Amino acid sequence: MKVLVLNGPNLGTLGRREPEVYGTRTLTDLETMLTNRAREVGLQVSCRQSNHEGQLIDWIETEPSDAIIINPGALSHYSLALADALRSSGKPVVEVHISNVFAREPERHRMVTAAAAKGLISGLGFEGYLAALDYLASLSD
Ligand code: DQA
C-alpha cells in the first residue's frame, strides 16, 4: 500500500514554529519517523509539504497512492475545496493534528476537512502520524 502524507501551511517550519505548541522536532524528523515506521509495517510513504491549498489539491488528484494522511494546518478549519478533493479521491484518509485543536481557540474547533476523512487524530504530537500509519497498515492486512 502506498500512503501519501501531506502537510499543509506552516508545517514546513516545525521545530522553529511555536515550539511550546508543536515541539522542537522538524518536518524532516517527522518524515524520517514515517519512512522508518512504514518500512516496519510494510507500507510505502511519500511525504509532501506545501503552504498552498491548490498544490495540496493537485497532489491529492495526481500523486499515485492508496491512502492519504493529511495535516491540512489551518486549512482544516475552512477549506471546502480541500475537503472536496479528499472526498472525491475515494481513498481512506486520516487527518492528523499535532496539537489538540479542541483544547485551543474556539475558531479551531470547526473542522471542515475532517468530515471528508475516515478518522481524526488530534493532540498526540508526531506520534499521531505513526498511529495513522499503523491504522492504514491494518487495512492492508
Ligand atoms: C495544526 C492545528 C491548526 O489549527 C494549525 O493552524 C496548524 C497546525 C496542528 O497540527 O496542530 O497549522 O494543524
Short mmCIF file of N, CA and C and ligand atoms in Angstrom, two decimals:
data_model
loop_
_atom_site.label_atom_id
_atom_site.label_comp_id
_atom_site.label_asym_id
_atom_site.label_seq_id
_atom_site.Cartn_x
_atom_site.Cartn_y
_atom_site.Cartn_z
N MET A 1 0.85 -1.20 0.00
CA MET A 1 0.00 0.00 0.00
C MET A 1 0.88 1.26 0.00
N LYS A 2 0.54 2.17 -0.90
CA LYS A 2 1.27 3.45 -0.95
C LYS A 2 0.48 4.52 -0.20
N VAL A 3 1.15 5.19 0.71
CA VAL A 3 0.48 6.23 1.51
C VAL A 3 1.09 7.59 1.20
N LEU A 4 0.24 8.49 0.81
CA LEU A 4 0.67 9.88 0.57
C LEU A 4 0.48 10.66 1.87
N VAL A 5 1.56 11.27 2.35
CA VAL A 5 1.50 12.06 3.59
C VAL A 5 1.62 13.53 3.22
N LEU A 6 0.56 14.28 3.49
CA LEU A 6 0.55 15.70 3.12
C LEU A 6 0.54 16.57 4.37
N ASN A 7 1.43 17.55 4.38
CA ASN A 7 1.43 18.57 5.43
C ASN A 7 1.18 19.92 4.78
N GLY A 8 0.26 20.67 5.37
CA GLY A 8 -0.15 21.94 4.79
C GLY A 8 0.61 23.14 5.32
N PRO A 9 -0.03 24.30 5.22
CA PRO A 9 0.63 25.58 5.53
C PRO A 9 1.28 25.62 6.90
N ASN A 10 2.49 26.17 6.90
CA ASN A 10 3.27 26.45 8.12
C ASN A 10 3.84 25.21 8.80
N LEU A 11 3.63 24.05 8.23
CA LEU A 11 4.20 22.85 8.85
C LEU A 11 5.63 22.59 8.38
N GLY A 12 6.06 23.35 7.39
CA GLY A 12 7.47 23.29 6.97
C GLY A 12 8.41 23.92 7.98
N THR A 13 7.86 24.70 8.90
CA THR A 13 8.72 25.37 9.89
C THR A 13 8.66 24.68 11.26
N LEU A 14 8.15 23.45 11.28
CA LEU A 14 8.15 22.71 12.55
C LEU A 14 9.57 22.70 13.12
N GLY A 15 9.65 22.79 14.44
CA GLY A 15 10.97 22.86 15.09
C GLY A 15 11.28 24.29 15.50
N ARG A 16 10.88 25.24 14.62
CA ARG A 16 11.09 26.67 14.92
C ARG A 16 9.77 27.33 15.30
N ARG A 17 8.68 26.79 14.77
CA ARG A 17 7.37 27.41 14.93
C ARG A 17 6.75 27.05 16.29
N GLU A 18 6.45 28.06 17.09
CA GLU A 18 5.76 27.85 18.38
C GLU A 18 6.13 26.50 19.03
N PRO A 19 7.40 26.34 19.42
CA PRO A 19 7.82 25.04 19.95
C PRO A 19 7.02 24.60 21.18
N GLU A 20 6.45 25.57 21.91
CA GLU A 20 5.65 25.19 23.09
C GLU A 20 4.35 24.50 22.69
N VAL A 21 3.93 24.69 21.43
CA VAL A 21 2.71 24.03 20.94
C VAL A 21 3.07 22.80 20.11
N TYR A 22 4.07 22.95 19.22
CA TYR A 22 4.32 21.90 18.23
C TYR A 22 5.60 21.10 18.49
N GLY A 23 6.35 21.47 19.55
CA GLY A 23 7.58 20.74 19.86
C GLY A 23 8.78 21.26 19.09
N THR A 24 9.89 20.59 19.28
CA THR A 24 11.15 21.08 18.68
C THR A 24 11.62 20.20 17.54
N ARG A 25 10.90 19.13 17.26
CA ARG A 25 11.31 18.29 16.13
C ARG A 25 10.86 18.91 14.81
N THR A 26 11.62 18.64 13.77
CA THR A 26 11.40 19.27 12.47
C THR A 26 10.55 18.38 11.55
N LEU A 27 10.15 18.98 10.43
CA LEU A 27 9.41 18.21 9.42
C LEU A 27 10.28 17.06 8.90
N THR A 28 11.57 17.31 8.75
CA THR A 28 12.48 16.23 8.31
C THR A 28 12.49 15.10 9.32
N ASP A 29 12.50 15.46 10.63
CA ASP A 29 12.44 14.41 11.67
C ASP A 29 11.16 13.59 11.50
N LEU A 30 10.05 14.30 11.28
CA LEU A 30 8.76 13.62 11.13
C LEU A 30 8.78 12.67 9.93
N GLU A 31 9.30 13.17 8.81
CA GLU A 31 9.30 12.35 7.59
C GLU A 31 10.21 11.13 7.75
N THR A 32 11.30 11.29 8.50
CA THR A 32 12.19 10.15 8.76
C THR A 32 11.47 9.12 9.63
N MET A 33 10.76 9.60 10.67
CA MET A 33 10.00 8.69 11.53
C MET A 33 8.99 7.90 10.70
N LEU A 34 8.30 8.60 9.80
CA LEU A 34 7.26 7.95 8.99
C LEU A 34 7.85 6.93 8.02
N THR A 35 8.98 7.30 7.42
CA THR A 35 9.62 6.39 6.47
C THR A 35 10.07 5.12 7.18
N ASN A 36 10.63 5.28 8.39
CA ASN A 36 11.09 4.10 9.15
C ASN A 36 9.92 3.22 9.56
N ARG A 37 8.85 3.86 10.09
CA ARG A 37 7.70 3.06 10.52
C ARG A 37 7.04 2.36 9.32
N ALA A 38 6.98 3.06 8.21
CA ALA A 38 6.36 2.47 7.01
C ALA A 38 7.12 1.20 6.62
N ARG A 39 8.43 1.27 6.69
CA ARG A 39 9.24 0.10 6.34
C ARG A 39 8.90 -1.06 7.30
N GLU A 40 8.77 -0.73 8.59
CA GLU A 40 8.48 -1.78 9.58
C GLU A 40 7.13 -2.45 9.34
N VAL A 41 6.14 -1.65 8.92
CA VAL A 41 4.80 -2.23 8.77
C VAL A 41 4.46 -2.58 7.32
N GLY A 42 5.47 -2.50 6.44
CA GLY A 42 5.29 -2.95 5.07
C GLY A 42 4.50 -2.01 4.18
N LEU A 43 4.59 -0.72 4.45
CA LEU A 43 3.94 0.28 3.59
C LEU A 43 5.00 1.15 2.92
N GLN A 44 4.58 1.82 1.86
CA GLN A 44 5.45 2.83 1.23
C GLN A 44 4.86 4.20 1.52
N VAL A 45 5.71 5.16 1.87
CA VAL A 45 5.18 6.51 2.07
C VAL A 45 5.87 7.49 1.13
N SER A 46 5.11 8.48 0.67
CA SER A 46 5.75 9.64 0.05
C SER A 46 5.20 10.87 0.77
N CYS A 47 6.13 11.74 1.16
CA CYS A 47 5.79 12.88 2.01
C CYS A 47 5.93 14.18 1.23
N ARG A 48 4.94 15.05 1.35
CA ARG A 48 4.95 16.35 0.67
C ARG A 48 4.47 17.42 1.64
N GLN A 49 5.00 18.61 1.50
CA GLN A 49 4.50 19.76 2.30
C GLN A 49 4.32 20.95 1.37
N SER A 50 3.23 21.65 1.54
CA SER A 50 3.05 22.90 0.80
C SER A 50 2.28 23.91 1.63
N ASN A 51 2.60 25.17 1.38
CA ASN A 51 1.83 26.26 2.02
C ASN A 51 0.62 26.65 1.18
N HIS A 52 0.41 25.95 0.05
CA HIS A 52 -0.60 26.38 -0.93
C HIS A 52 -1.72 25.35 -1.08
N GLU A 53 -2.93 25.81 -0.89
CA GLU A 53 -4.10 24.95 -0.99
C GLU A 53 -4.16 24.21 -2.33
N GLY A 54 -3.96 24.96 -3.43
CA GLY A 54 -4.08 24.37 -4.77
C GLY A 54 -3.04 23.28 -4.99
N GLN A 55 -1.84 23.48 -4.46
CA GLN A 55 -0.80 22.46 -4.61
C GLN A 55 -1.20 21.17 -3.89
N LEU A 56 -1.76 21.32 -2.70
CA LEU A 56 -2.21 20.13 -1.95
C LEU A 56 -3.29 19.39 -2.74
N ILE A 57 -4.21 20.15 -3.32
CA ILE A 57 -5.29 19.54 -4.11
C ILE A 57 -4.70 18.84 -5.35
N ASP A 58 -3.74 19.48 -6.01
CA ASP A 58 -3.11 18.85 -7.18
C ASP A 58 -2.48 17.52 -6.79
N TRP A 59 -1.80 17.48 -5.65
CA TRP A 59 -1.18 16.21 -5.22
C TRP A 59 -2.24 15.17 -4.93
N ILE A 60 -3.34 15.57 -4.26
CA ILE A 60 -4.41 14.60 -3.96
C ILE A 60 -4.95 14.01 -5.27
N GLU A 61 -5.06 14.87 -6.29
CA GLU A 61 -5.62 14.41 -7.57
C GLU A 61 -4.64 13.57 -8.39
N THR A 62 -3.34 13.85 -8.28
CA THR A 62 -2.41 13.24 -9.24
C THR A 62 -1.38 12.27 -8.67
N GLU A 63 -1.03 12.40 -7.40
CA GLU A 63 0.01 11.52 -6.85
C GLU A 63 -0.55 10.11 -6.69
N PRO A 64 0.17 9.12 -7.23
CA PRO A 64 -0.32 7.75 -7.07
C PRO A 64 -0.26 7.33 -5.60
N SER A 65 -1.40 6.90 -5.06
CA SER A 65 -1.42 6.41 -3.67
C SER A 65 -2.70 5.63 -3.44
N ASP A 66 -2.67 4.81 -2.37
CA ASP A 66 -3.85 4.03 -1.99
C ASP A 66 -4.56 4.64 -0.79
N ALA A 67 -3.86 5.51 -0.08
CA ALA A 67 -4.41 6.11 1.14
C ALA A 67 -3.69 7.42 1.40
N ILE A 68 -4.32 8.26 2.22
CA ILE A 68 -3.76 9.60 2.47
C ILE A 68 -3.76 9.89 3.96
N ILE A 69 -2.64 10.41 4.45
CA ILE A 69 -2.58 11.01 5.79
C ILE A 69 -2.37 12.50 5.55
N ILE A 70 -3.20 13.32 6.15
CA ILE A 70 -3.06 14.76 5.90
C ILE A 70 -3.18 15.56 7.19
N ASN A 71 -2.25 16.49 7.34
CA ASN A 71 -2.42 17.56 8.33
C ASN A 71 -2.58 18.83 7.51
N PRO A 72 -3.81 19.31 7.35
CA PRO A 72 -4.04 20.48 6.49
C PRO A 72 -3.68 21.81 7.16
N GLY A 73 -3.14 21.77 8.41
CA GLY A 73 -2.87 23.02 9.11
C GLY A 73 -4.16 23.81 9.23
N ALA A 74 -4.05 25.13 9.13
CA ALA A 74 -5.24 25.99 9.31
C ALA A 74 -6.31 25.76 8.24
N LEU A 75 -5.93 25.18 7.10
CA LEU A 75 -6.93 24.91 6.04
C LEU A 75 -8.02 23.98 6.55
N SER A 76 -7.68 23.18 7.57
CA SER A 76 -8.67 22.26 8.18
C SER A 76 -9.92 22.97 8.60
N HIS A 77 -9.75 24.22 9.00
CA HIS A 77 -10.86 24.92 9.63
C HIS A 77 -11.77 25.65 8.64
N TYR A 78 -11.34 25.71 7.36
CA TYR A 78 -12.20 26.45 6.42
C TYR A 78 -12.17 25.99 4.96
N SER A 79 -11.29 25.05 4.60
CA SER A 79 -11.17 24.77 3.16
C SER A 79 -12.14 23.70 2.66
N LEU A 80 -13.24 24.17 2.08
CA LEU A 80 -14.18 23.24 1.45
C LEU A 80 -13.55 22.62 0.21
N ALA A 81 -12.66 23.38 -0.45
CA ALA A 81 -12.01 22.87 -1.66
C ALA A 81 -11.14 21.65 -1.33
N LEU A 82 -10.42 21.75 -0.24
CA LEU A 82 -9.58 20.62 0.17
C LEU A 82 -10.46 19.44 0.61
N ALA A 83 -11.52 19.74 1.34
CA ALA A 83 -12.46 18.68 1.76
C ALA A 83 -13.04 17.97 0.53
N ASP A 84 -13.42 18.75 -0.48
CA ASP A 84 -13.98 18.16 -1.70
C ASP A 84 -12.97 17.24 -2.38
N ALA A 85 -11.71 17.69 -2.45
CA ALA A 85 -10.66 16.89 -3.11
C ALA A 85 -10.44 15.59 -2.34
N LEU A 86 -10.41 15.66 -1.02
CA LEU A 86 -10.21 14.45 -0.22
C LEU A 86 -11.37 13.49 -0.42
N ARG A 87 -12.58 14.04 -0.40
CA ARG A 87 -13.78 13.20 -0.56
C ARG A 87 -13.78 12.53 -1.92
N SER A 88 -13.45 13.31 -2.96
CA SER A 88 -13.55 12.72 -4.30
C SER A 88 -12.38 11.81 -4.62
N SER A 89 -11.34 11.78 -3.77
CA SER A 89 -10.23 10.84 -4.02
C SER A 89 -10.73 9.40 -3.85
N GLY A 90 -11.77 9.21 -3.02
CA GLY A 90 -12.30 7.87 -2.78
C GLY A 90 -11.35 7.00 -1.96
N LYS A 91 -10.28 7.58 -1.43
CA LYS A 91 -9.28 6.80 -0.69
C LYS A 91 -9.51 6.96 0.81
N PRO A 92 -9.04 5.98 1.61
CA PRO A 92 -9.10 6.20 3.05
C PRO A 92 -8.17 7.36 3.44
N VAL A 93 -8.73 8.29 4.18
CA VAL A 93 -7.98 9.49 4.60
C VAL A 93 -7.98 9.53 6.12
N VAL A 94 -6.80 9.76 6.70
CA VAL A 94 -6.72 10.03 8.14
C VAL A 94 -6.17 11.44 8.30
N GLU A 95 -6.92 12.26 9.01
CA GLU A 95 -6.47 13.64 9.28
C GLU A 95 -5.77 13.67 10.64
N VAL A 96 -4.62 14.32 10.65
CA VAL A 96 -3.81 14.37 11.87
C VAL A 96 -3.53 15.82 12.23
N HIS A 97 -3.62 16.11 13.53
CA HIS A 97 -3.16 17.40 14.06
C HIS A 97 -2.21 17.14 15.20
N ILE A 98 -1.12 17.88 15.19
CA ILE A 98 -0.09 17.70 16.22
C ILE A 98 -0.65 18.14 17.58
N SER A 99 -1.29 19.29 17.60
CA SER A 99 -1.87 19.81 18.84
C SER A 99 -3.32 19.31 18.96
N ASN A 100 -3.85 19.41 20.17
CA ASN A 100 -5.27 19.09 20.37
C ASN A 100 -6.06 20.35 20.04
N VAL A 101 -6.60 20.39 18.83
CA VAL A 101 -7.28 21.61 18.38
C VAL A 101 -8.50 21.93 19.23
N PHE A 102 -9.09 20.91 19.85
CA PHE A 102 -10.30 21.14 20.65
C PHE A 102 -9.99 21.75 22.01
N ALA A 103 -8.71 21.76 22.36
CA ALA A 103 -8.29 22.40 23.62
C ALA A 103 -7.75 23.80 23.35
N ARG A 104 -7.91 24.27 22.10
CA ARG A 104 -7.37 25.57 21.71
C ARG A 104 -8.50 26.58 21.44
N GLU A 105 -8.21 27.63 20.71
CA GLU A 105 -9.20 28.69 20.49
C GLU A 105 -10.44 28.12 19.78
N PRO A 106 -11.63 28.69 20.10
CA PRO A 106 -12.88 28.16 19.52
C PRO A 106 -12.86 28.12 17.99
N GLU A 107 -12.17 29.07 17.33
CA GLU A 107 -12.17 29.06 15.86
C GLU A 107 -11.45 27.84 15.28
N ARG A 108 -10.67 27.14 16.13
CA ARG A 108 -10.01 25.91 15.65
C ARG A 108 -10.89 24.68 15.87
N HIS A 109 -12.06 24.86 16.48
CA HIS A 109 -12.92 23.69 16.74
C HIS A 109 -13.73 23.31 15.51
N ARG A 110 -13.84 24.22 14.57
CA ARG A 110 -14.59 23.94 13.34
C ARG A 110 -13.69 23.14 12.41
N MET A 111 -14.08 21.91 12.12
CA MET A 111 -13.22 21.02 11.35
C MET A 111 -13.90 20.69 10.02
N VAL A 112 -13.52 21.35 8.98
CA VAL A 112 -14.18 21.21 7.68
C VAL A 112 -13.65 20.00 6.91
N THR A 113 -12.33 19.83 6.89
CA THR A 113 -11.76 18.73 6.10
C THR A 113 -11.96 17.38 6.78
N ALA A 114 -12.03 17.38 8.12
CA ALA A 114 -12.15 16.10 8.84
C ALA A 114 -13.43 15.36 8.45
N ALA A 115 -14.43 16.11 8.00
CA ALA A 115 -15.69 15.46 7.59
C ALA A 115 -15.47 14.58 6.36
N ALA A 116 -14.37 14.82 5.64
CA ALA A 116 -14.08 14.01 4.45
C ALA A 116 -13.10 12.88 4.77
N ALA A 117 -12.73 12.78 6.04
CA ALA A 117 -11.74 11.75 6.44
C ALA A 117 -12.45 10.59 7.11
N LYS A 118 -11.77 9.46 7.13
CA LYS A 118 -12.30 8.30 7.86
C LYS A 118 -12.18 8.55 9.36
N GLY A 119 -11.09 9.21 9.74
CA GLY A 119 -10.90 9.48 11.16
C GLY A 119 -9.96 10.64 11.38
N LEU A 120 -9.93 11.09 12.62
CA LEU A 120 -9.18 12.28 13.00
C LEU A 120 -8.36 11.98 14.25
N ILE A 121 -7.09 12.34 14.23
CA ILE A 121 -6.23 12.19 15.41
C ILE A 121 -5.71 13.58 15.73
N SER A 122 -5.93 14.04 16.94
CA SER A 122 -5.55 15.41 17.28
C SER A 122 -4.97 15.44 18.68
N GLY A 123 -3.73 15.94 18.80
CA GLY A 123 -3.17 16.15 20.13
C GLY A 123 -2.12 15.14 20.55
N LEU A 124 -1.78 14.20 19.68
CA LEU A 124 -0.80 13.18 20.06
C LEU A 124 0.59 13.50 19.55
N GLY A 125 0.81 14.73 19.11
CA GLY A 125 2.13 15.10 18.61
C GLY A 125 2.46 14.33 17.33
N PHE A 126 3.76 14.14 17.08
CA PHE A 126 4.18 13.41 15.88
C PHE A 126 3.68 11.96 15.92
N GLU A 127 3.47 11.45 17.14
CA GLU A 127 3.03 10.06 17.28
C GLU A 127 1.66 9.84 16.62
N GLY A 128 0.89 10.91 16.47
CA GLY A 128 -0.41 10.79 15.80
C GLY A 128 -0.26 10.33 14.35
N TYR A 129 0.80 10.79 13.68
CA TYR A 129 1.03 10.36 12.29
C TYR A 129 1.37 8.86 12.27
N LEU A 130 2.15 8.42 13.28
CA LEU A 130 2.52 7.00 13.32
C LEU A 130 1.29 6.14 13.58
N ALA A 131 0.40 6.63 14.45
CA ALA A 131 -0.85 5.90 14.72
C ALA A 131 -1.68 5.81 13.45
N ALA A 132 -1.68 6.88 12.67
CA ALA A 132 -2.44 6.87 11.40
C ALA A 132 -1.85 5.83 10.45
N LEU A 133 -0.54 5.77 10.41
CA LEU A 133 0.13 4.80 9.54
C LEU A 133 -0.19 3.37 9.98
N ASP A 134 -0.15 3.13 11.29
CA ASP A 134 -0.47 1.79 11.81
C ASP A 134 -1.91 1.41 11.45
N TYR A 135 -2.81 2.38 11.55
CA TYR A 135 -4.20 2.11 11.19
C TYR A 135 -4.30 1.71 9.71
N LEU A 136 -3.63 2.46 8.85
CA LEU A 136 -3.69 2.15 7.42
C LEU A 136 -3.05 0.78 7.12
N ALA A 137 -1.99 0.46 7.85
CA ALA A 137 -1.35 -0.86 7.67
C ALA A 137 -2.36 -1.96 8.03
N SER A 138 -3.18 -1.71 9.04
CA SER A 138 -4.15 -2.73 9.45
C SER A 138 -5.19 -2.98 8.36
N LEU A 139 -5.43 -1.99 7.51
CA LEU A 139 -6.40 -2.16 6.41
C LEU A 139 -5.86 -3.09 5.34
N SER A 140 -4.53 -3.13 5.21
CA SER A 140 -3.96 -3.94 4.13
C SER A 140 -3.56 -5.33 4.62
N ASP A 141 -3.84 -5.65 5.91
CA ASP A 141 -3.51 -7.00 6.44
C ASP A 141 -4.41 -8.05 5.82
C1 DQA B 1 -2.39 22.15 13.35
C2 DQA B 1 -3.54 22.87 14.08
C3 DQA B 1 -4.08 24.01 13.24
O1 DQA B 1 -5.11 24.68 13.95
C4 DQA B 1 -2.97 25.00 12.95
O2 DQA B 1 -3.46 26.03 12.11
C5 DQA B 1 -1.79 24.36 12.35
C6 DQA B 1 -1.30 23.12 12.96
C7 DQA B 1 -1.77 21.03 14.22
O3 DQA B 1 -1.11 20.19 13.65
O4 DQA B 1 -1.95 21.03 15.43
O5 DQA B 1 -1.15 24.88 11.44
O6 DQA B 1 -2.91 21.54 12.17
#
